[in-house]
PDB file of N, CA and C in Angstrom:
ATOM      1  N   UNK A 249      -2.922 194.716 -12.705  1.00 77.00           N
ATOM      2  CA  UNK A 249      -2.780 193.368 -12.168  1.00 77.00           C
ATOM      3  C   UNK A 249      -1.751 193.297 -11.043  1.00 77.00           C
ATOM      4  N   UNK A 250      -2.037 192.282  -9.978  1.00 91.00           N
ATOM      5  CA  UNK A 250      -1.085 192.271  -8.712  1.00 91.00           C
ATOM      6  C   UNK A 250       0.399 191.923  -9.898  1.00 91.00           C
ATOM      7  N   UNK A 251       0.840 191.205 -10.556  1.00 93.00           N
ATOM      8  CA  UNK A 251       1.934 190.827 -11.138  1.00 93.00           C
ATOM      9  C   UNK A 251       3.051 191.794 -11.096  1.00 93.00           C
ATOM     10  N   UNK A 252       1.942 192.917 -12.078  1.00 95.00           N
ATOM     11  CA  UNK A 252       2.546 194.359 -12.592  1.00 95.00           C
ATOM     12  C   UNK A 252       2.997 195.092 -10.918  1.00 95.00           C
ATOM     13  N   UNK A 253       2.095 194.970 -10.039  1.00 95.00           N
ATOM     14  CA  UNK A 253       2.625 196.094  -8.919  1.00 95.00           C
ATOM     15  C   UNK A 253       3.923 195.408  -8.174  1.00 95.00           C
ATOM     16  N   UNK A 254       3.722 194.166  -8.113  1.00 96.00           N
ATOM     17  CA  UNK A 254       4.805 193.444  -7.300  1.00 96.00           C
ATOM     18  C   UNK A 254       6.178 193.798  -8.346  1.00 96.00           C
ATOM     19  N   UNK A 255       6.450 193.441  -9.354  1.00 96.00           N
ATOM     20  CA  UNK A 255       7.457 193.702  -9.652  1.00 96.00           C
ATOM     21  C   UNK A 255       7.877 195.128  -9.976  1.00 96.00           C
ATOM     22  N   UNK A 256       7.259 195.880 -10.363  1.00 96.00           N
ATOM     23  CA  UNK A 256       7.742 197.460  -9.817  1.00 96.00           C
ATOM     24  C   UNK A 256       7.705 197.528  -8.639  1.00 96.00           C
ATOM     25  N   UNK A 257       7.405 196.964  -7.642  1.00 96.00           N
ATOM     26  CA  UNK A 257       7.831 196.856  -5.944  1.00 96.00           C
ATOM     27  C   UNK A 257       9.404 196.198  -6.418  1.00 96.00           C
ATOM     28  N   UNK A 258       9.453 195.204  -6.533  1.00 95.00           N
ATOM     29  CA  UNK A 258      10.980 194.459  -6.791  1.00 95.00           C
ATOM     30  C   UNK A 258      11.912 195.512  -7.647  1.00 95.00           C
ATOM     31  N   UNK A 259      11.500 196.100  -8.480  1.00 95.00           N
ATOM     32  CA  UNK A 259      12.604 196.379  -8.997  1.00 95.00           C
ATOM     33  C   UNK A 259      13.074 197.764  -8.253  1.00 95.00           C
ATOM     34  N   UNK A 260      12.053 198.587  -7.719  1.00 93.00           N
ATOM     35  CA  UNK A 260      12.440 199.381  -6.952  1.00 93.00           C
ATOM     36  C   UNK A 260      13.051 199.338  -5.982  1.00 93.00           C
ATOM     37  N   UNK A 261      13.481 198.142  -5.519  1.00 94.00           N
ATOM     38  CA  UNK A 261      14.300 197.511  -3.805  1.00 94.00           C
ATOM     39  C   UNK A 261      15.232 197.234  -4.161  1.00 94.00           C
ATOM     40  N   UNK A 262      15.891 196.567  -5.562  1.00 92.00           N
ATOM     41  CA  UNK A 262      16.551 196.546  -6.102  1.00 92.00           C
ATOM     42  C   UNK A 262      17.920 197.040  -6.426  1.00 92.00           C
ATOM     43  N   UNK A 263      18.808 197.208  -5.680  1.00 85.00           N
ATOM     44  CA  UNK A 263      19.950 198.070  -5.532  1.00 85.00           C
ATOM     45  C   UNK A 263      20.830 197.932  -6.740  1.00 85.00           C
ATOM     46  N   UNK A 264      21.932 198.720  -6.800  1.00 81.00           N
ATOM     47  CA  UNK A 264      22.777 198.638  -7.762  1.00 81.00           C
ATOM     48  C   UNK A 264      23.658 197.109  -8.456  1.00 81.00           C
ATOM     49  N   UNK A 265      23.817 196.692  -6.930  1.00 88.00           N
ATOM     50  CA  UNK A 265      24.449 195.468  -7.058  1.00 88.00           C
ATOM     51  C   UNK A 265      23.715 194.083  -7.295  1.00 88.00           C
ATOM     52  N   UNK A 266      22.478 194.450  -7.551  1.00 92.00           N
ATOM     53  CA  UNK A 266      21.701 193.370  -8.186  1.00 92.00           C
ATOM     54  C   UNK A 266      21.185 194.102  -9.552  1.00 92.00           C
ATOM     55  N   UNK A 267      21.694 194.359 -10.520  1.00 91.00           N
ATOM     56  CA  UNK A 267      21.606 194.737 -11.340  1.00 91.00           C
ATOM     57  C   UNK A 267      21.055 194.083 -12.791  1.00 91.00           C
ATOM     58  N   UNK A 268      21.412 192.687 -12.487  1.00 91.00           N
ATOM     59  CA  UNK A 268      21.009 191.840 -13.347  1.00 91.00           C
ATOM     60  C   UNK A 268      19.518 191.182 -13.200  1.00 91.00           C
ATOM     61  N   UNK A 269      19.322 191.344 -11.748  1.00 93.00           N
ATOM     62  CA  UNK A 269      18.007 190.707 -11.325  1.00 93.00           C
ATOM     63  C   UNK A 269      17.152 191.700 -11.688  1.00 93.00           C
ATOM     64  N   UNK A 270      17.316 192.759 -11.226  1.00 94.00           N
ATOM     65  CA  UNK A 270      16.824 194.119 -11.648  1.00 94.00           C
ATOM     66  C   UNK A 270      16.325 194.283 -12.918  1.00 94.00           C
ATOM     67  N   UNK A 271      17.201 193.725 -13.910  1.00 94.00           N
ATOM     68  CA  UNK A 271      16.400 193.787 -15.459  1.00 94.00           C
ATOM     69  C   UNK A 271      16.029 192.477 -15.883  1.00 94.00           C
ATOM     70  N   UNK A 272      15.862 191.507 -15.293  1.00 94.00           N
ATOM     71  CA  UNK A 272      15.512 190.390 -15.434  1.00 94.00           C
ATOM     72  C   UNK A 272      14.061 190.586 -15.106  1.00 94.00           C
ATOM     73  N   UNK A 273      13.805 191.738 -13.659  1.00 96.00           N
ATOM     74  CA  UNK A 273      12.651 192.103 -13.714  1.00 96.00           C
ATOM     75  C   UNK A 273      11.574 193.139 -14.649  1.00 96.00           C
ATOM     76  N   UNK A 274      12.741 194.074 -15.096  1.00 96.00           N
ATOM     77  CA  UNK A 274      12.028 194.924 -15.971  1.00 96.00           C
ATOM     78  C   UNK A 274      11.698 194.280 -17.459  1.00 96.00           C
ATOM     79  N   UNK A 275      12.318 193.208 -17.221  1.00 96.00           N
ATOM     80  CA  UNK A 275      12.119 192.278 -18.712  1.00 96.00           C
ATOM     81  C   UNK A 275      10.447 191.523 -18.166  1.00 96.00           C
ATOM     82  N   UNK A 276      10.538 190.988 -17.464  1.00 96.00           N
ATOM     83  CA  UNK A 276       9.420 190.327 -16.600  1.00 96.00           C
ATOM     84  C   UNK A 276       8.105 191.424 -17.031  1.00 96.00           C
ATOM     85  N   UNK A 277       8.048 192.994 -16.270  1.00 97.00           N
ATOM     86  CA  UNK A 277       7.523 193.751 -16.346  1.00 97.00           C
ATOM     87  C   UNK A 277       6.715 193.819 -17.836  1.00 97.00           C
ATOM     88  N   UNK A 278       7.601 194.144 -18.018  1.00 97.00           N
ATOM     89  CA  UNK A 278       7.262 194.476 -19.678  1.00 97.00           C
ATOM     90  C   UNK A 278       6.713 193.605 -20.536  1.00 97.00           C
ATOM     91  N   UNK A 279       6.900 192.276 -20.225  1.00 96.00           N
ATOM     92  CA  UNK A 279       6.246 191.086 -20.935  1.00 96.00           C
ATOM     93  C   UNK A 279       4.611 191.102 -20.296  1.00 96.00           C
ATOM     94  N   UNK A 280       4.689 191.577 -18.632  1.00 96.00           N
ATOM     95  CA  UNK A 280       3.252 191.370 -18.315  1.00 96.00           C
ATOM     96  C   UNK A 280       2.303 192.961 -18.676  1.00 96.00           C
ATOM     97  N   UNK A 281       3.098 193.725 -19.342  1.00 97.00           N
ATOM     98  CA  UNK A 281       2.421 195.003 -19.814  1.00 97.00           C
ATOM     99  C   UNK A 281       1.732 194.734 -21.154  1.00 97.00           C
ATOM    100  N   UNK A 282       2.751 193.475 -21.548  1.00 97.00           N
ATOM    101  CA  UNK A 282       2.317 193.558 -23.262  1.00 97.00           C
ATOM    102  C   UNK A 282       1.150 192.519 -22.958  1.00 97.00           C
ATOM    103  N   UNK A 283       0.908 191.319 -22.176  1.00 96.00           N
ATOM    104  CA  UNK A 283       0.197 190.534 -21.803  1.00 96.00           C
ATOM    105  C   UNK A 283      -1.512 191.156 -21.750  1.00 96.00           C
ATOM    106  N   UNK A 284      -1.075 192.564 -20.802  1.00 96.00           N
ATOM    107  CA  UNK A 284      -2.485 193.173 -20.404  1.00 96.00           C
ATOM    108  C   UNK A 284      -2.609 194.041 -21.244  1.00 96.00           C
ATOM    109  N   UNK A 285      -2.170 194.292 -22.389  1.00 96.00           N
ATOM    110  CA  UNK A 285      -2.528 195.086 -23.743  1.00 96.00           C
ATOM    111  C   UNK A 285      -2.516 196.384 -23.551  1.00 96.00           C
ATOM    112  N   UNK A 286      -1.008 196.510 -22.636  1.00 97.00           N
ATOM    113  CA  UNK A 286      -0.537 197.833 -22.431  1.00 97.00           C
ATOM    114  C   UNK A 286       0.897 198.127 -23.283  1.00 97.00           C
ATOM    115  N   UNK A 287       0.766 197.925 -24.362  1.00 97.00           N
ATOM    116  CA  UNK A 287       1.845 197.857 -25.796  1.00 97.00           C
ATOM    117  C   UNK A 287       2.565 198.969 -25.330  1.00 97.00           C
ATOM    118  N   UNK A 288       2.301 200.455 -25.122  1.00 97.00           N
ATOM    119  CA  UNK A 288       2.927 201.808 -24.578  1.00 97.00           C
ATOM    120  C   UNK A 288       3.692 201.338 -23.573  1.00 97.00           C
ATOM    121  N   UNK A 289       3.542 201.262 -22.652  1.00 97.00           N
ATOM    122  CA  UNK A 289       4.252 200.689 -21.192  1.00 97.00           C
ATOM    123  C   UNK A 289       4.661 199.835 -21.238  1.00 97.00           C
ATOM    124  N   UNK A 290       4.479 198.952 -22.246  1.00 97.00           N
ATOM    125  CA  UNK A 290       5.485 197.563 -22.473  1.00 97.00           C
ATOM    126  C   UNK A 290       6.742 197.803 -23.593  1.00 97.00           C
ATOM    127  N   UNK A 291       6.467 198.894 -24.279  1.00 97.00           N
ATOM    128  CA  UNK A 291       7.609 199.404 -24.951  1.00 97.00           C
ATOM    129  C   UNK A 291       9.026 200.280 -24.260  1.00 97.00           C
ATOM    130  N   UNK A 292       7.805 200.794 -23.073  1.00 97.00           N
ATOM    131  CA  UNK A 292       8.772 201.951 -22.086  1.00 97.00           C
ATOM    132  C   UNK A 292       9.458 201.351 -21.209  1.00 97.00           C
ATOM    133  N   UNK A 293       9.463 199.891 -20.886  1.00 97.00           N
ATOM    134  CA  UNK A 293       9.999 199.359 -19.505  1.00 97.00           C
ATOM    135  C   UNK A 293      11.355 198.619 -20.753  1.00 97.00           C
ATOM    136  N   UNK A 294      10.563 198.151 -21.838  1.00 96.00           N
ATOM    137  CA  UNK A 294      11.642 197.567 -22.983  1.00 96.00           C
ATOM    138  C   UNK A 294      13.161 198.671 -22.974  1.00 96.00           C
ATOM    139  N   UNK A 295      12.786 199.639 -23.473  1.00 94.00           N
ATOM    140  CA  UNK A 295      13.693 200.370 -23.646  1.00 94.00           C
ATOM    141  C   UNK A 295      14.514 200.543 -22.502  1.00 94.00           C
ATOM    142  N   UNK A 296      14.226 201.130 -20.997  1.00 94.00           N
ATOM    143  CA  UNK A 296      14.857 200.866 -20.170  1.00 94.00           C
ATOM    144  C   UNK A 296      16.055 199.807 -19.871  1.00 94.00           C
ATOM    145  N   UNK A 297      15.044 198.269 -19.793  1.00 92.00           N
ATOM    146  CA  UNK A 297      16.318 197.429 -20.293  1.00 92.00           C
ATOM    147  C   UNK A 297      16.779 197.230 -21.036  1.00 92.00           C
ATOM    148  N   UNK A 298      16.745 197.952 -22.427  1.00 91.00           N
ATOM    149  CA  UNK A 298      17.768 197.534 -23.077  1.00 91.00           C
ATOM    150  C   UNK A 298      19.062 198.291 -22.937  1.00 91.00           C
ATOM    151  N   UNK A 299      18.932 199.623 -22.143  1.00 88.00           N
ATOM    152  CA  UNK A 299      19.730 200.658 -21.463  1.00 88.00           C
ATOM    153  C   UNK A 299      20.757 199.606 -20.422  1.00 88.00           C
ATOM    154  N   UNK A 300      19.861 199.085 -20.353  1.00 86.00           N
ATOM    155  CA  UNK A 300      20.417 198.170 -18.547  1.00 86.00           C
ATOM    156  C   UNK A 300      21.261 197.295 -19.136  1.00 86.00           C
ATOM    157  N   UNK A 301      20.791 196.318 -20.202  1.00 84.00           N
ATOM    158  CA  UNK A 301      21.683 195.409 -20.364  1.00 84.00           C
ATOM    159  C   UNK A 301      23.294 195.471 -21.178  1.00 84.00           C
ATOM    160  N   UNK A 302      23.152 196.675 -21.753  1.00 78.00           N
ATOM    161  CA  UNK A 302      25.049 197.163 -22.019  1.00 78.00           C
ATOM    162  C   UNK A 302      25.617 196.636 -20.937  1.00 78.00           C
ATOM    163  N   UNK A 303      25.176 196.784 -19.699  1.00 80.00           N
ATOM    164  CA  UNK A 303      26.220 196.739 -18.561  1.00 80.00           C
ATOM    165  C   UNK A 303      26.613 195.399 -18.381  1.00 80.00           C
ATOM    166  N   UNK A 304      25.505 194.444 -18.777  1.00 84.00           N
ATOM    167  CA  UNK A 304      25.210 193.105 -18.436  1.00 84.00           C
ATOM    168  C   UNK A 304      25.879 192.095 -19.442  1.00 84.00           C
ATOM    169  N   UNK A 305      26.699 190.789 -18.412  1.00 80.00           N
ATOM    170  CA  UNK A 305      27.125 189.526 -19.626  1.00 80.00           C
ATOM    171  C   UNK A 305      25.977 188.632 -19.039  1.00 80.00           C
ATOM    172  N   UNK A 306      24.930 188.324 -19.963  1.00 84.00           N
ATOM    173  CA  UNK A 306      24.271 187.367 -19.493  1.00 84.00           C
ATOM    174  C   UNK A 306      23.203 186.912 -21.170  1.00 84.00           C
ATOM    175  N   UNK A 307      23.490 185.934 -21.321  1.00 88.00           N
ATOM    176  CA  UNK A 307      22.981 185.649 -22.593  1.00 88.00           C
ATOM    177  C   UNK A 307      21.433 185.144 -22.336  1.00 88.00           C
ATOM    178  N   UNK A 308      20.795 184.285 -21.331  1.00 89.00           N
ATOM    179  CA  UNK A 308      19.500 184.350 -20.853  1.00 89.00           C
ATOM    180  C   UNK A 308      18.932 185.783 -21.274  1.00 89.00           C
ATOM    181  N   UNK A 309      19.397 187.019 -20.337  1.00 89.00           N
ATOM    182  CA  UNK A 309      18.757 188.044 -20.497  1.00 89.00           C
ATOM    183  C   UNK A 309      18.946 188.772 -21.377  1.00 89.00           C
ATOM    184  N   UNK A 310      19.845 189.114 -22.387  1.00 90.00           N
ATOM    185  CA  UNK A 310      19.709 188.878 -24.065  1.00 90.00           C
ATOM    186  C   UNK A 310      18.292 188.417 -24.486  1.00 90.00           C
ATOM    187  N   UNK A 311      18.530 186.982 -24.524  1.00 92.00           N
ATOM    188  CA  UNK A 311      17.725 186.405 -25.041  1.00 92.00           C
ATOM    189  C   UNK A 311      16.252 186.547 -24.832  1.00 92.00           C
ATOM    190  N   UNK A 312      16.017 186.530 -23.720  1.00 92.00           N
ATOM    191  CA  UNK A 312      14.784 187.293 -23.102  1.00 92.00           C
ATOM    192  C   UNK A 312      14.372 188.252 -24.121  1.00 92.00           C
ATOM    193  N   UNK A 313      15.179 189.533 -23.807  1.00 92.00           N
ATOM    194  CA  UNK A 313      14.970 190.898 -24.348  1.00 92.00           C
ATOM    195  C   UNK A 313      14.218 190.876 -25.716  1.00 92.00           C
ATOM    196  N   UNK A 314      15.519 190.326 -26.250  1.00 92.00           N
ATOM    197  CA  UNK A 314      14.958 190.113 -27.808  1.00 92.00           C
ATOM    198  C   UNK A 314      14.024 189.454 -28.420  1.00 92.00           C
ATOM    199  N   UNK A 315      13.559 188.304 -27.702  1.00 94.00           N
ATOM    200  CA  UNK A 315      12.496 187.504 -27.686  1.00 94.00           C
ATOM    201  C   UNK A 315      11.376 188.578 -27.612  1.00 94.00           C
ATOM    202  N   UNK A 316      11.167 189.274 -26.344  1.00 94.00           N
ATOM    203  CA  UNK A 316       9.998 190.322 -25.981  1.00 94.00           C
ATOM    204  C   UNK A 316       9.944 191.737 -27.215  1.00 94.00           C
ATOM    205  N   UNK A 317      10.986 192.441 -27.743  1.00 92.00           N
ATOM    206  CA  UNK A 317      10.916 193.099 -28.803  1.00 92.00           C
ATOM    207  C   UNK A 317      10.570 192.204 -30.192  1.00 92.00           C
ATOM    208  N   UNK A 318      10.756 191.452 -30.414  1.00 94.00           N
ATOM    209  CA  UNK A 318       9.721 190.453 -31.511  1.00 94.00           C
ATOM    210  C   UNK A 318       8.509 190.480 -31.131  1.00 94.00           C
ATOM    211  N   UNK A 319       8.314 190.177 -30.118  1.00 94.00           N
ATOM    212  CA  UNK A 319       6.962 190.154 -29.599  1.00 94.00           C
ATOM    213  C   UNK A 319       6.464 191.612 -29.953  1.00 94.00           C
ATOM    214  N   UNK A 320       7.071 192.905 -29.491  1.00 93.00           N
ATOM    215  CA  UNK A 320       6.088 194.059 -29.270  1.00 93.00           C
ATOM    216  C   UNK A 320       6.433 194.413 -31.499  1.00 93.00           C
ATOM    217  N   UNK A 321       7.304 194.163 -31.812  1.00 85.00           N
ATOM    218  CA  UNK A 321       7.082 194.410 -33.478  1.00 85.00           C
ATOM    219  C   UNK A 321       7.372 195.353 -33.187  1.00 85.00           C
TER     220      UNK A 321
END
């Protein structure tokens, strides 16, 4: 789906110092992997951010996260 390519376009442009947007997208990602009943690849972008968000104070993207791992069970 265009969704899925655009935001692996975004997150790849994505520099260090946007770091938060960055997994805001891989959170994004991963919700539209599980959407298109790609459970594998929606688990693999999961894990990533949850790597990402140690770094991160942001309770939105918390919340996100964990919301989407309920989702994948």
């Amino acid at each position: 789906p265009t969704a899925i390519l655009r935001l692996r376009r975004a997150i790849g442009l994505r520099g260090p110092a946007n770091a938060r947007n960055r997994t805001l997208d891989m959170v994004s990602l991963a919700e539209g992997f599980l959407a298109a009943g790609e459970v594998d690849e929606s688990r693999k972008v999961t894990a990533q951010a949850t790597e990402q968000i140690d770094q991160l104070a942001s309770n939105r993207l918390s919340r996100r996260l964990n919301e989407l791992r309920q989702r994948i069970g």
